[in-house]
Coordinates of C-alpha atoms and ligand atoms in Angstrom, one line a residue:
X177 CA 27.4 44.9 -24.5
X178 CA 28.4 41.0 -23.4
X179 CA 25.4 39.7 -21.7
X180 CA 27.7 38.6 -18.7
X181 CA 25.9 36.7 -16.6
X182 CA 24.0 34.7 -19.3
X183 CA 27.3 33.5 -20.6
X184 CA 29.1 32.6 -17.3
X185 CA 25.8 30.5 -16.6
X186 CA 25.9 28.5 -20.0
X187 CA 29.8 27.9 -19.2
X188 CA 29.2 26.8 -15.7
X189 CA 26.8 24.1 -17.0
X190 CA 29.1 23.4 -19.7
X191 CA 31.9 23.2 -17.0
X192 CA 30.2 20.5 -15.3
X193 CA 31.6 17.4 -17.5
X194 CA 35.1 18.7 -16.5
X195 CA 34.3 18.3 -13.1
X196 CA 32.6 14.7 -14.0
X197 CA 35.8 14.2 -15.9
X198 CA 38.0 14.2 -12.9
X199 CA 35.4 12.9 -10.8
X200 CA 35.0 9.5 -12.9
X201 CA 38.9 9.4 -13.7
X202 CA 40.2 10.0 -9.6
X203 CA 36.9 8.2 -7.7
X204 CA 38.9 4.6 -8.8
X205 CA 42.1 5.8 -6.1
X206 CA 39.9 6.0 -3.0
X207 CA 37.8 2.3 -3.7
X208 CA 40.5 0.1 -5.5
X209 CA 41.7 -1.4 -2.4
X210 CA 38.3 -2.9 -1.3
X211 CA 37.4 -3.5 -4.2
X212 CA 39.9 -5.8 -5.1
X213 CA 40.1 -7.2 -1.4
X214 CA 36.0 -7.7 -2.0
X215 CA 36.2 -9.8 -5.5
X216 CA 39.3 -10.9 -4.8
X217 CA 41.3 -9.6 -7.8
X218 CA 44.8 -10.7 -8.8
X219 CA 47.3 -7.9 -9.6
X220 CA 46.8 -8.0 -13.3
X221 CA 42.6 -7.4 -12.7
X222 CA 43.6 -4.9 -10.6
X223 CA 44.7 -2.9 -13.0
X224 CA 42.4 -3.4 -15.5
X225 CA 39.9 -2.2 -12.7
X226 CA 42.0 1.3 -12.6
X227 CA 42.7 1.4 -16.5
X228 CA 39.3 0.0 -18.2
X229 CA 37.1 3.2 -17.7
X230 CA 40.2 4.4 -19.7
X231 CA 39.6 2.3 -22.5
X232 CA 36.1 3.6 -22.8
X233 CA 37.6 7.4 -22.7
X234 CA 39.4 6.8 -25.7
X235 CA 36.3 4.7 -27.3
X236 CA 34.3 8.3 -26.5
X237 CA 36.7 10.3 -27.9
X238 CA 36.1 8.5 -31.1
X239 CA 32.4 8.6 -31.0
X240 CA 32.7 12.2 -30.3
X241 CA 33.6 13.3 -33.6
X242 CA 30.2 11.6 -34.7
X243 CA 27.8 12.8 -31.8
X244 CA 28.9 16.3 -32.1
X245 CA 28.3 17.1 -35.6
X246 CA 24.7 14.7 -35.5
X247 CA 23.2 15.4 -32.2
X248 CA 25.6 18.3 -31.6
X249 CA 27.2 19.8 -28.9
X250 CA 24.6 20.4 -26.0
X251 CA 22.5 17.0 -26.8
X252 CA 26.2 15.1 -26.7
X253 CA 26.6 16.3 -23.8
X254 CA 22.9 15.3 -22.4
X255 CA 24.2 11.7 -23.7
X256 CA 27.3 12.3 -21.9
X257 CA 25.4 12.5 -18.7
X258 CA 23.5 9.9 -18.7
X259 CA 26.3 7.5 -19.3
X260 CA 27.6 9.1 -16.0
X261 CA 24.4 8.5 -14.5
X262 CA 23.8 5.1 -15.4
X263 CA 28.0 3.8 -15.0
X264 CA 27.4 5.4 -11.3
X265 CA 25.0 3.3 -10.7
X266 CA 25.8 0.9 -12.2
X267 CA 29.4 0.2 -10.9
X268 CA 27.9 0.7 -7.2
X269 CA 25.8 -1.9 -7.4
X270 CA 28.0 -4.2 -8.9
X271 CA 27.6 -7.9 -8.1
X272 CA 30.6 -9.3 -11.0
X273 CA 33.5 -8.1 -11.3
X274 CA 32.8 -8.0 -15.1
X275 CA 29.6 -6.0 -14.3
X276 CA 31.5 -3.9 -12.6
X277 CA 34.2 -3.4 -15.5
X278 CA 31.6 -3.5 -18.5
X279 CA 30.0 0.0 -16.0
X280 CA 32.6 1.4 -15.7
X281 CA 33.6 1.5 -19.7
X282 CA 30.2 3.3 -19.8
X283 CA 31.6 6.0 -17.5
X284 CA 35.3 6.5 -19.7
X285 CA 32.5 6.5 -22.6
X286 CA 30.7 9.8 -20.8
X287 CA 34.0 11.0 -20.1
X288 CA 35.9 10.7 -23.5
X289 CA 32.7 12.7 -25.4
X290 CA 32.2 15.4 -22.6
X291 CA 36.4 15.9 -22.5
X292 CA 36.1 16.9 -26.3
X293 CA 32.2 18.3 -26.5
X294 CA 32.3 20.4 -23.3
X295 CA 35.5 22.8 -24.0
X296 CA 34.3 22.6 -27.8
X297 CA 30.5 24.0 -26.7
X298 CA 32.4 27.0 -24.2
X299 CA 34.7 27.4 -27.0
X300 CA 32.2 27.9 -29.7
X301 CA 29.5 30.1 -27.5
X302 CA 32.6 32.6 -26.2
X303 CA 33.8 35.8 -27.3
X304 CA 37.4 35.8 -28.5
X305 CA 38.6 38.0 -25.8
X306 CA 37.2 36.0 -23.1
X307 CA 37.6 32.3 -24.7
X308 CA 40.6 31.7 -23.2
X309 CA 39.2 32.2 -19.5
X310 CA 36.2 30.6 -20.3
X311 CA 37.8 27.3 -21.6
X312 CA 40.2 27.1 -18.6
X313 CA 37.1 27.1 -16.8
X314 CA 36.6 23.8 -17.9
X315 CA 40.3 22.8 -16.7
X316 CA 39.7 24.4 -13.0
X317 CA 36.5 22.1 -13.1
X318 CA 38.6 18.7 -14.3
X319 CA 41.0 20.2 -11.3
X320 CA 37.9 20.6 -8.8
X321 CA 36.6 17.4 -9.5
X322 CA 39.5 15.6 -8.4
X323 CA 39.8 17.1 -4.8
X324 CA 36.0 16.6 -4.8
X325 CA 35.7 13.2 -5.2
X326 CA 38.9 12.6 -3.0
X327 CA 36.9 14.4 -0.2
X328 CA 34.0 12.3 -1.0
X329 CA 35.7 9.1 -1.1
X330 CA 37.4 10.3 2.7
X331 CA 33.9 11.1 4.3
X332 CA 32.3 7.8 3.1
X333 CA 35.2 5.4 4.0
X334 CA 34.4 7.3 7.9
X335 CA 30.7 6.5 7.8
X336 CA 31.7 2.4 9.2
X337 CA 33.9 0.1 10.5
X338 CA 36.6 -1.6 8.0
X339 CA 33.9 -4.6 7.6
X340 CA 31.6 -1.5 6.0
X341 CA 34.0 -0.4 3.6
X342 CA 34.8 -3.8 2.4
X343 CA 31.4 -4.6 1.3
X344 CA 29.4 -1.4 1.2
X345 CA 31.7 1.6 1.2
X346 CA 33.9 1.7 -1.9
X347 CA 30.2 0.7 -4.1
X348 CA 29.1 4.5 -1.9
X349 CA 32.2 6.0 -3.4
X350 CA 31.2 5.1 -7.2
X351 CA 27.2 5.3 -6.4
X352 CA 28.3 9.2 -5.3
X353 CA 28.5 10.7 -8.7
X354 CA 25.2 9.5 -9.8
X355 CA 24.2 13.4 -8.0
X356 CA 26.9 15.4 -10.3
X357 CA 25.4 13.7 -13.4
X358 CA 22.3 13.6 -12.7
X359 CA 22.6 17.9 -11.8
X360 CA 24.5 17.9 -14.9
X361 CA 22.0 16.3 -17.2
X362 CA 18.8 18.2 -15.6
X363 CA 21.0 21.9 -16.2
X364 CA 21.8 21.1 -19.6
X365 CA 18.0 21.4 -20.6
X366 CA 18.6 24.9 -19.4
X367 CA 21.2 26.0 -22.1
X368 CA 21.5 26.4 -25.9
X369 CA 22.6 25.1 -28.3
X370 CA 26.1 26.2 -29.8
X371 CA 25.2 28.8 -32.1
X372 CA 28.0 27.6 -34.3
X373 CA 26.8 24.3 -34.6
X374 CA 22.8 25.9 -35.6
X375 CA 24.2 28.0 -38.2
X376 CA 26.3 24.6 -39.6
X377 CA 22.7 22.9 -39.9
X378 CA 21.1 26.6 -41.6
X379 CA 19.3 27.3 -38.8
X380 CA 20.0 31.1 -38.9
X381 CA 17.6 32.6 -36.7
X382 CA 17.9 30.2 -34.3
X383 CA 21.8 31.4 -34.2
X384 CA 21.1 34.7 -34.4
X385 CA 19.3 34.4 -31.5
X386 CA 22.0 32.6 -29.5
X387 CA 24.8 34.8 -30.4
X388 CA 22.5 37.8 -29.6
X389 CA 22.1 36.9 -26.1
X390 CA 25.8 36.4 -25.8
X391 CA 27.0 39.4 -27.4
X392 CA 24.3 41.4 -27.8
X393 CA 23.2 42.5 -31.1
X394 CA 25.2 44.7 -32.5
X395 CA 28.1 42.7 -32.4
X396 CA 26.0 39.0 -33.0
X397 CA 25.4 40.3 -36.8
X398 CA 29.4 40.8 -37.5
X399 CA 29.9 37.1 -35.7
X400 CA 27.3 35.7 -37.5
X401 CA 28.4 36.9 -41.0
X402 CA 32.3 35.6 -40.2
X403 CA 30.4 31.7 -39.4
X404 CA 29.1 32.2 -42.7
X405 CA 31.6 33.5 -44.8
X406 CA 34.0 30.6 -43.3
X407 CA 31.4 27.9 -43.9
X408 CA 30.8 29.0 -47.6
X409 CA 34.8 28.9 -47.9
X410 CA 34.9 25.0 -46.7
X411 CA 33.1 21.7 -46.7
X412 CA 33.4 19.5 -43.8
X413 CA 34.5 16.2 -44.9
X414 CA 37.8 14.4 -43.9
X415 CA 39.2 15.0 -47.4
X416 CA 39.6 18.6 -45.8
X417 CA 41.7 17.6 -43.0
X418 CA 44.6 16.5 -45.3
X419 CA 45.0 20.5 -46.7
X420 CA 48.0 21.8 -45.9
X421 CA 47.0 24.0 -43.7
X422 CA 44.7 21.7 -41.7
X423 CA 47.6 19.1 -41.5
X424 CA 49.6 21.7 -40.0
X425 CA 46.7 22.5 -37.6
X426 CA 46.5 19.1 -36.8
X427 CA 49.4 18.1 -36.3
X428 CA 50.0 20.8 -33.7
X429 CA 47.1 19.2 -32.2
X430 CA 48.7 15.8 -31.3
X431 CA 51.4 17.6 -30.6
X432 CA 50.3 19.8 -27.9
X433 CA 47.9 16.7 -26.8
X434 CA 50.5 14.0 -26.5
X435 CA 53.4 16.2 -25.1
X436 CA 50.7 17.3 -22.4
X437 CA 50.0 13.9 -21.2
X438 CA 54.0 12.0 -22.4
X439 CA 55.8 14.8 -19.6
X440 CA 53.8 12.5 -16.8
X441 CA 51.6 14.2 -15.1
X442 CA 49.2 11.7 -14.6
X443 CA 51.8 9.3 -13.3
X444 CA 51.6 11.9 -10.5
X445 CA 48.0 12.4 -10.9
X446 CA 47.4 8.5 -10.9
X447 CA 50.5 7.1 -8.5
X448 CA 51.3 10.3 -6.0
X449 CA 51.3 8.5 -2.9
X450 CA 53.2 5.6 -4.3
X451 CA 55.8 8.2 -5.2
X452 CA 56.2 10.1 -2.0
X453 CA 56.6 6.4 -0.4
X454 CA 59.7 6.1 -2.8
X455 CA 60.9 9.8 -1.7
X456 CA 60.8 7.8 2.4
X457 CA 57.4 9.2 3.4
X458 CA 55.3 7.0 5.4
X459 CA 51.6 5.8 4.1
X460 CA 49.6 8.5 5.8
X461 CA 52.2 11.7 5.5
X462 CA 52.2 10.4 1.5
X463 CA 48.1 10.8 1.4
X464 CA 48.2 14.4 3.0
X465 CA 51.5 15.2 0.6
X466 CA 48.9 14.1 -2.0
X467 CA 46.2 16.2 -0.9
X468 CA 48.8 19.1 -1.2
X469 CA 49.3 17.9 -4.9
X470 CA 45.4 18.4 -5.7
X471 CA 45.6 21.4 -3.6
X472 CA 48.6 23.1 -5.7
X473 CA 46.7 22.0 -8.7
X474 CA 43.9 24.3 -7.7
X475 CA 45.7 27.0 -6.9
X476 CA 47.9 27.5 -10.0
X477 CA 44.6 26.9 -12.6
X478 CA 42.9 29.5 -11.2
X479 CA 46.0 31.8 -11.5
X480 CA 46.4 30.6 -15.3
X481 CA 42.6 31.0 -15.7
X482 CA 43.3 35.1 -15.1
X483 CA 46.7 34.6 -17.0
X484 CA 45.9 33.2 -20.4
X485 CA 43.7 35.8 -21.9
X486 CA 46.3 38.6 -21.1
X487 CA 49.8 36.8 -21.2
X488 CA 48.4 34.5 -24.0
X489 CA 48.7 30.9 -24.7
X490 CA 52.7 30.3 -26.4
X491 CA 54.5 31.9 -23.4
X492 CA 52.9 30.0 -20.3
X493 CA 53.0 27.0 -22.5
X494 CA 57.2 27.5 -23.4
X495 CA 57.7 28.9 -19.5
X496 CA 55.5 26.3 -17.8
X497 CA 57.4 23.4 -19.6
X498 CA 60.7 25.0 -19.0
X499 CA 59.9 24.7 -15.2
X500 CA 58.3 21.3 -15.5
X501 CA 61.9 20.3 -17.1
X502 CA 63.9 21.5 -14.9
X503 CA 61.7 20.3 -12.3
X504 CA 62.1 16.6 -13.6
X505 CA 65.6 16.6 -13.6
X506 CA 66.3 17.7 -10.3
X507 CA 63.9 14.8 -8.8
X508 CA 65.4 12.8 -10.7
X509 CA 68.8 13.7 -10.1
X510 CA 67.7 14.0 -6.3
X511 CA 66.5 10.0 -6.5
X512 CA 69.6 9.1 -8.5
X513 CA 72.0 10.1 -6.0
X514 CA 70.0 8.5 -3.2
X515 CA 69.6 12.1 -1.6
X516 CA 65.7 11.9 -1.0
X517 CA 63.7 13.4 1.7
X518 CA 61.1 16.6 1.9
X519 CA 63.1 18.8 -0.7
X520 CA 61.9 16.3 -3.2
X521 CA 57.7 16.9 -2.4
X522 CA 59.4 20.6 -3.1
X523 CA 60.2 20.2 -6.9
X524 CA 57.5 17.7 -6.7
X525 CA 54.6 20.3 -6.1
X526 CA 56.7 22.8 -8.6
X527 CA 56.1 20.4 -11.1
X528 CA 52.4 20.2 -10.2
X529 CA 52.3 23.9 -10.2
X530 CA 54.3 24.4 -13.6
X531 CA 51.6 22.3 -15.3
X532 CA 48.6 23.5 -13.6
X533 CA 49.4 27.2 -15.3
X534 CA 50.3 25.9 -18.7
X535 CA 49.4 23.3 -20.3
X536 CA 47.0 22.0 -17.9
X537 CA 44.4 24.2 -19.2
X538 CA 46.0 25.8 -22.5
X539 CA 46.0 22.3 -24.3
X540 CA 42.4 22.5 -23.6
X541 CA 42.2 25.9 -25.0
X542 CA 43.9 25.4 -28.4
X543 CA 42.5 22.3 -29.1
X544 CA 39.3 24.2 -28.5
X545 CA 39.7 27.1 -31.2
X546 CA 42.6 26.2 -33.5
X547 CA 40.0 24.0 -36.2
X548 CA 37.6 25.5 -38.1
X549 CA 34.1 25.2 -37.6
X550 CA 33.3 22.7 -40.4
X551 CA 36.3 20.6 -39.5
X552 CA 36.6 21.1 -35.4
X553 CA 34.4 18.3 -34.5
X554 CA 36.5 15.3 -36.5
X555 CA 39.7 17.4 -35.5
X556 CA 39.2 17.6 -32.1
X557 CA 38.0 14.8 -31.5
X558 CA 41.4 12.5 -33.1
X559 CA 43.7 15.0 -31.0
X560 CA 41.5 13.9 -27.6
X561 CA 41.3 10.6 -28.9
X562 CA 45.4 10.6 -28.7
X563 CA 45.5 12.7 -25.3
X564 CA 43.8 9.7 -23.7
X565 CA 45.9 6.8 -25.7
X566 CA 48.6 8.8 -24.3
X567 CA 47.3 9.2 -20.8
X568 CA 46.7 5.2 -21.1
X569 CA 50.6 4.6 -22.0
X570 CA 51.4 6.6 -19.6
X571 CA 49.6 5.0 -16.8
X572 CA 50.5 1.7 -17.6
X573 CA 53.7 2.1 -18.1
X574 CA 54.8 4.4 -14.8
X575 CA 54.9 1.0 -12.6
X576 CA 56.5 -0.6 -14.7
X577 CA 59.6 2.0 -15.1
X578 CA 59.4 3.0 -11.4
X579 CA 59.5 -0.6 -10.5
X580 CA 61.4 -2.5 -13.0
X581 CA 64.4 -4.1 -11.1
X582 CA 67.2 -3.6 -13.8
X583 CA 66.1 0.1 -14.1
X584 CA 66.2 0.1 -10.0
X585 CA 69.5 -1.1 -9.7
X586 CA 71.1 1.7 -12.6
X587 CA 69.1 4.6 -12.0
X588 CA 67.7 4.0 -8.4
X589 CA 64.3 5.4 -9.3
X590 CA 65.7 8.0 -11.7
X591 CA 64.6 6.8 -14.7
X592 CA 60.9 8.1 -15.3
X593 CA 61.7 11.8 -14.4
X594 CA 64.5 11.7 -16.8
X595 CA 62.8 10.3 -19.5
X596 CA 59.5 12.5 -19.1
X597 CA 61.9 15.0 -18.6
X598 CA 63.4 14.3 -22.4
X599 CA 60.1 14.5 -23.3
X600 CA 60.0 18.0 -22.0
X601 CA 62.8 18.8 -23.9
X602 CA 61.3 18.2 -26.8
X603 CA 58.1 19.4 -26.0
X604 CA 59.7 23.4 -25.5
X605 CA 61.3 22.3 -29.0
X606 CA 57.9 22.0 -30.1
X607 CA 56.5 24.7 -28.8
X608 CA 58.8 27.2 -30.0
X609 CA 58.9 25.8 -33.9
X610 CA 55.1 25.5 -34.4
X611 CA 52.5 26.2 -31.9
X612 CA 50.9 30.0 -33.1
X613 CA 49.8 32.7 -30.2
X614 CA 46.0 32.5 -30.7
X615 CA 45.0 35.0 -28.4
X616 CA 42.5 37.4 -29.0
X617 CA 41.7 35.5 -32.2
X618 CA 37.9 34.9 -33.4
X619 CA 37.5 31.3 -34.4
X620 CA 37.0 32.2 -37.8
X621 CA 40.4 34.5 -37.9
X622 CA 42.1 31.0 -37.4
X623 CA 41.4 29.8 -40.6
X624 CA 43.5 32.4 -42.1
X625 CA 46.1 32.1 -39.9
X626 CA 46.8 28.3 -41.0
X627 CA 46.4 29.2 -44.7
X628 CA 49.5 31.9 -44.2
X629 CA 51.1 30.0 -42.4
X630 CA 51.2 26.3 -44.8
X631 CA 52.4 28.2 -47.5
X632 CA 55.4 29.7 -45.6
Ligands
BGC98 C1 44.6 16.5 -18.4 C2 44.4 15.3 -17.5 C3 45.0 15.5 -16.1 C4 44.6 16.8 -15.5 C5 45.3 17.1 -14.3 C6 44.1 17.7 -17.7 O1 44.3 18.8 -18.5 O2 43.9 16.3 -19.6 O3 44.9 14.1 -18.1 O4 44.7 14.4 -15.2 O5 44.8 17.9 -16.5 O6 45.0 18.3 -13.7

């Protein structure tokens, strides 16, 4: 018998840099304004102050590789946290603007190791038939975290006047997730290791142990014999990424994590209000059509966390893009012909929804169990290393589409949907020529499956 509630509490903890993940990435929206009124930033430093904790996600992706198979999972983590801790802090108490950037780097840094060692851990400590529920766990937390902070951010910019938010408030706003890390670091004390990762280093009984308290004995012996027949079969250096079979791994990998992040979610993530001002809605009824975004988001993981584990992970990923393209088109087809208005938030929030019960939280999932043990850290970690290059592209270059003047004038705001809409084409392409149904698969059945499948 699964020990249940032992498992669901080690994933909750595990959950929490998800939740930290959105929480760091969607605190910026609710202080940027003050913050550049308060130093005084031109348009180009405002940016940087929106994109730079993004330039130390992909900097912690990187190191991730590195801190996972050295420190491991759970102690990566721990590190994780405390750069949330200390960028919180930090970043609040900024007097420079460059203190203030170099702070908040820290933060991407926590974020870009906990975004590849926290679905990696829930990954490696779950039973196959519940992996897939588990992991999107981790999604529903990224989700959560947004419409946390955004609360947050709402109920400190009340506490004063607009002279307090100027100075005080937005540093509130950043200081605030010094209590999720801080929770974060002290629970992660109260979980193992991954018992993947012990048996990797030969500690067996320290394994055994973990595993048994998952899955109870009986079934612990047969999991801990597959670890170890596939660790016998494979050494874990980069030389064994460029197999066949693990190219072909791979490279479904940056698929699955570029095509997730070049169909443009974050531009609506990132830019939603902007974009409902474009579709004629006024400043404040944009914010609450942006709290419906968050709120959509919400809704639609926690329907794909019950989904993925039954329907499996190729069909919501082929469906949910289907719906995203078509989606696309008909905004942009809706902006091109200058026929905006509230229809638009409809297809808008469809899109929203499409993503948030596909690849939302099954990118997570296969990038989570396709690899093999030896190889999953290194793996993983260059496939979230490109998911964040491609979430940077992506965020710097949505203003620049949706406001360049020549594209105005030809496509009349057209032109990003369209193009992330191409991109959706190509993703279902994708998706139907390579990406394998891993459902129901043990970690160590994947191996195999990438071995028949490189010499077809
Ligand atoms: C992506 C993030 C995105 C979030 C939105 C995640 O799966 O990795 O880039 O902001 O979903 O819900």
């Amino acid at each position: 018998m699964h020990n249940k509630q032992f498992l669901y509490q080690i994933t909750i903890v595990a959950t929490l840099g998800g939740l930290l993940f959105g929480y760091d990435t969607a605190v910026i929206s609710g202080a940027i304004s003050n913050l550049a009124e308060y130093f005084g930033l031109s348009p180009a430093q405002k940016g940087w102050a929106a994109s730079s904790a993004l330039v130390g996600c992909v900097a912690g992706a990187i190191l991730a590789s590195y801190v996972s198979t050295v420190l491991g999972r759970r102690k990566g983590m721990i590190v994780a946290s405390v750069l949330f801790f200390v960028s919180a802090l930090g970043s609040g108490l900024a007097d420079t603007f460059s203190a203030f950037i170099i702070y908040r780097i820290i933060g991407g840094l926590g974020v870009g190791l906990a975004s590849m060692l926290a679905p990696m851990y829930i990954a490696e400590i779950s039973p196959a038939s519940q992996r897939g529920l588990l992991v999107s766990l981790y999604q529903l937390a990224i989700v959560t975290g947004i419409i946390v902070v955004y609360f947050v951010n709402y109920l400190i910019a009340l506490q004063g006047d607009a002279t307090w938010n100027l100075n005080l408030g937005w540093r509130w706003m950043f200081a605030s997730e010094a209590i999720p890390s801080f929770l974060y670091f002290v629970f992660l004390f109260l979980v193992p290791a991954s018992p993947r990762w012990q048996a990797m280093r030969g500690e067996n009984n320290k394994a055994k142990n973990t595993l048994n308290k998952i899955n109870g004995e009986a079934l612990a012996d047969d999991i801990f014999e597959e670890i170890k027949e596939e660790l016998k079969q494979e050494k874990g250096t980069l030389k064994d990424l460029m197999t066949p079979a693990m190219r072909l791994a791979l490279g479904i990998g940056l698929g699955l994590s570029i095509f997730q992040q070049i169909t443009g979610i974050n531009a609506i993530m990132y830019y939603a209000p902007e974009i409902f001002k474009s579709f004629g809605s006024s400043g404040d009824t944009a914010l609450l059509q942006t709290v419906m975004v968050g709120s959509v988001n919400l809704v639609f993981t926690v329907i794909a966390v019950y989904s993925i584990d039954r329907i499996g992970r190729k069909p919501l990923l082929l469906w949910g893009m289907v719906g995203m393209g078509i989606c696309l088109f008909v905004v942009g087809a809706g902006l091109y012909t200058q026929s905006t208005g509230l229809w638009l938030l409809f297809f808008m929030l469809g899109f929203v929804a499409c993503f948030a019960v596909s690849w939302g939280p099954a990118v997570w999932v296969l990038l989570s169990e396709i690899f093999p043990n030896k190889v999953r850290g290194a793996a993983m970690s260059i496939a979230v290393f490109i998911q964040w290059t491609a979430n940077f592209a992506v965020s710097q270059t949505f203003p620049m589409m949706a406001e360049s003047e020549a594209l105005k004038a030809q496509f009349h705001g057209a032109f990003p949907f369209w193009f992330y809409g191409m991109m959706s084409i190509l993703a279902v392409i994708f998706v139907l020529k390579f990406v394998p149904e891993t459902k129901q698969k043990t970690l160590e059945e994947m191996t195999e499956l990438w071995e028949t499948r490189s010499k077809k």
